[in-house]
Amino acid sequence: QVQLVESGGGSVQAGGSLTLSCAVSRYIISNYCLGWFRQAPGKEREGVSAIEVDGSSRYVDSVKGRFTISRDNTKNTLYLQMNSLKPEDSAMYYCAARGTYYCGDYLATYQYNYWGQGTQVTVSS
């Protein structure tokens, strides 16, 4: 059974930082494309960043230079380091796994087969 468990969300002021973590199984971290997505109230879920097994990654334009995705195979964990947070970054953040080695269209929600339960990020101005 595929499980993804996010943690690390919280409330911060604008300009602050948070690091999200997503615990996954050893098989997933070693074999699947992984991504971070977010959904704000009343908005569509959007891709934030994704990373292939070889470390190749993509970011949505709005977070480039501020967010960093990484995966630690020794800890079976996916991370999203978020710096210089803005109020518009506030959302529920989800990690997801695509059941293939490659990400394809990295940030396309429909490509991802497995989802975590989400962790809330709130950024106040």
Coordinates of C-alpha atoms in Angstrom, one line a residue:
Q1 CA 0.0 0.0 0.0
V2 CA 1.3 3.4 -1.0
Q3 CA 1.3 5.9 1.8
L4 CA 2.5 9.5 1.9
V5 CA 2.5 11.4 5.1
E6 CA 3.1 15.2 5.2
S7 CA 4.3 17.2 8.1
G8 CA 5.9 20.6 8.8
G9 CA 3.1 23.0 8.0
G10 CA 2.3 25.9 10.3
S11 CA 1.7 29.6 10.6
V12 CA 4.5 32.1 9.8
Q13 CA 4.8 35.8 9.0
A14 CA 5.6 37.0 5.5
G15 CA 9.3 36.6 4.8
G16 CA 9.6 33.6 7.1
S17 CA 10.5 30.0 6.3
L18 CA 9.1 26.5 6.6
T19 CA 10.3 23.1 5.7
L20 CA 7.7 20.5 4.7
S21 CA 8.4 16.8 4.9
C22 CA 6.7 13.9 3.3
A23 CA 7.4 10.4 4.6
V24 CA 7.2 7.7 2.0
S25 CA 8.1 4.0 1.6
R26 CA 11.5 3.0 0.5
Y27 CA 10.2 1.7 -2.8
I28 CA 8.5 5.0 -3.6
I29 CA 11.5 7.2 -2.8
S30 CA 13.7 5.1 -4.9
N31 CA 11.5 4.6 -7.9
Y32 CA 8.8 7.3 -8.3
C33 CA 8.6 10.8 -9.4
L34 CA 7.5 12.9 -6.4
G35 CA 5.8 16.3 -6.3
W36 CA 4.4 19.0 -4.0
F37 CA 1.0 20.6 -4.8
R38 CA -1.1 23.2 -3.0
Q39 CA -4.7 24.2 -2.9
A40 CA -6.0 27.4 -1.5
P41 CA -9.7 27.8 -0.6
G42 CA -11.8 28.3 -3.7
K43 CA -8.9 27.6 -6.1
E44 CA -7.7 24.7 -8.2
R45 CA -5.0 22.5 -6.9
E46 CA -1.7 23.6 -8.5
G47 CA 1.7 22.0 -8.9
V48 CA 4.4 23.7 -6.9
S49 CA 7.4 21.5 -7.6
A50 CA 8.4 18.0 -8.6
I51 CA 11.5 15.9 -8.7
E52 CA 12.6 12.8 -10.5
V53 CA 14.6 9.9 -9.2
D54 CA 17.7 11.4 -10.7
G55 CA 17.1 14.7 -9.0
S56 CA 15.9 16.7 -11.9
S57 CA 13.3 19.1 -10.7
R58 CA 10.8 21.8 -11.8
Y59 CA 9.1 24.7 -10.1
V60 CA 6.1 26.8 -10.8
D61 CA 7.2 30.3 -11.7
S62 CA 5.7 31.9 -8.6
V63 CA 8.1 29.9 -6.3
K64 CA 11.3 29.9 -8.3
G65 CA 14.2 31.1 -6.2
R66 CA 12.3 30.8 -3.0
F67 CA 11.4 27.0 -2.7
T68 CA 13.7 24.0 -3.0
I69 CA 12.5 20.5 -3.4
S70 CA 14.7 17.6 -2.4
R71 CA 14.5 13.9 -1.7
D72 CA 16.6 11.9 0.8
N73 CA 16.6 8.2 -0.1
T74 CA 18.3 7.3 3.2
K75 CA 15.5 8.8 5.2
N76 CA 12.6 7.9 2.8
T77 CA 11.6 11.5 2.8
L78 CA 10.6 14.2 0.4
Y79 CA 11.2 17.8 1.4
L80 CA 10.1 21.3 0.4
Q81 CA 12.2 24.1 1.8
M82 CA 10.2 27.3 1.6
N83 CA 11.9 30.7 2.1
S84 CA 10.7 34.2 1.8
L85 CA 7.1 33.1 2.2
K86 CA 4.3 35.4 1.0
P87 CA 0.7 35.5 2.0
E88 CA -0.2 34.1 -1.4
D89 CA 1.7 30.9 -0.5
S90 CA -1.0 30.1 2.1
A91 CA -2.7 26.8 1.2
M92 CA -3.0 23.2 2.0
Y93 CA 0.1 21.5 0.7
Y94 CA 0.1 17.9 -0.5
C95 CA 2.8 15.6 -1.6
A96 CA 2.1 13.2 -4.4
A97 CA 3.7 10.3 -6.2
R98 CA 3.5 9.4 -9.8
G99 CA 3.8 5.7 -10.2
T100 CA 6.6 6.0 -12.7
Y101 CA 10.3 6.8 -12.7
Y102 CA 9.9 10.0 -14.9
C103 CA 7.8 13.0 -14.1
G104 CA 6.7 13.8 -17.6
D105 CA 4.7 16.9 -17.3
Y106 CA 6.1 17.6 -13.9
L107 CA 3.4 19.8 -12.4
A108 CA 0.3 18.3 -14.0
T109 CA -2.0 17.1 -11.2
Y110 CA -3.7 14.4 -13.2
Q111 CA -0.5 12.5 -13.6
Y112 CA -0.1 11.7 -10.0
N113 CA -1.6 8.5 -8.6
Y114 CA -1.0 8.7 -4.9
W115 CA -1.6 11.6 -2.5
G116 CA -1.0 12.5 1.1
Q117 CA -3.5 14.0 3.4
G118 CA -2.0 17.5 3.3
T119 CA -0.5 20.0 5.7
Q120 CA -1.7 23.5 6.1
V121 CA 0.6 26.5 5.5
T122 CA -0.6 30.0 6.6
V123 CA 1.4 33.1 5.9
S124 CA 0.4 36.3 7.5
S125 CA 1.3 39.8 6.3

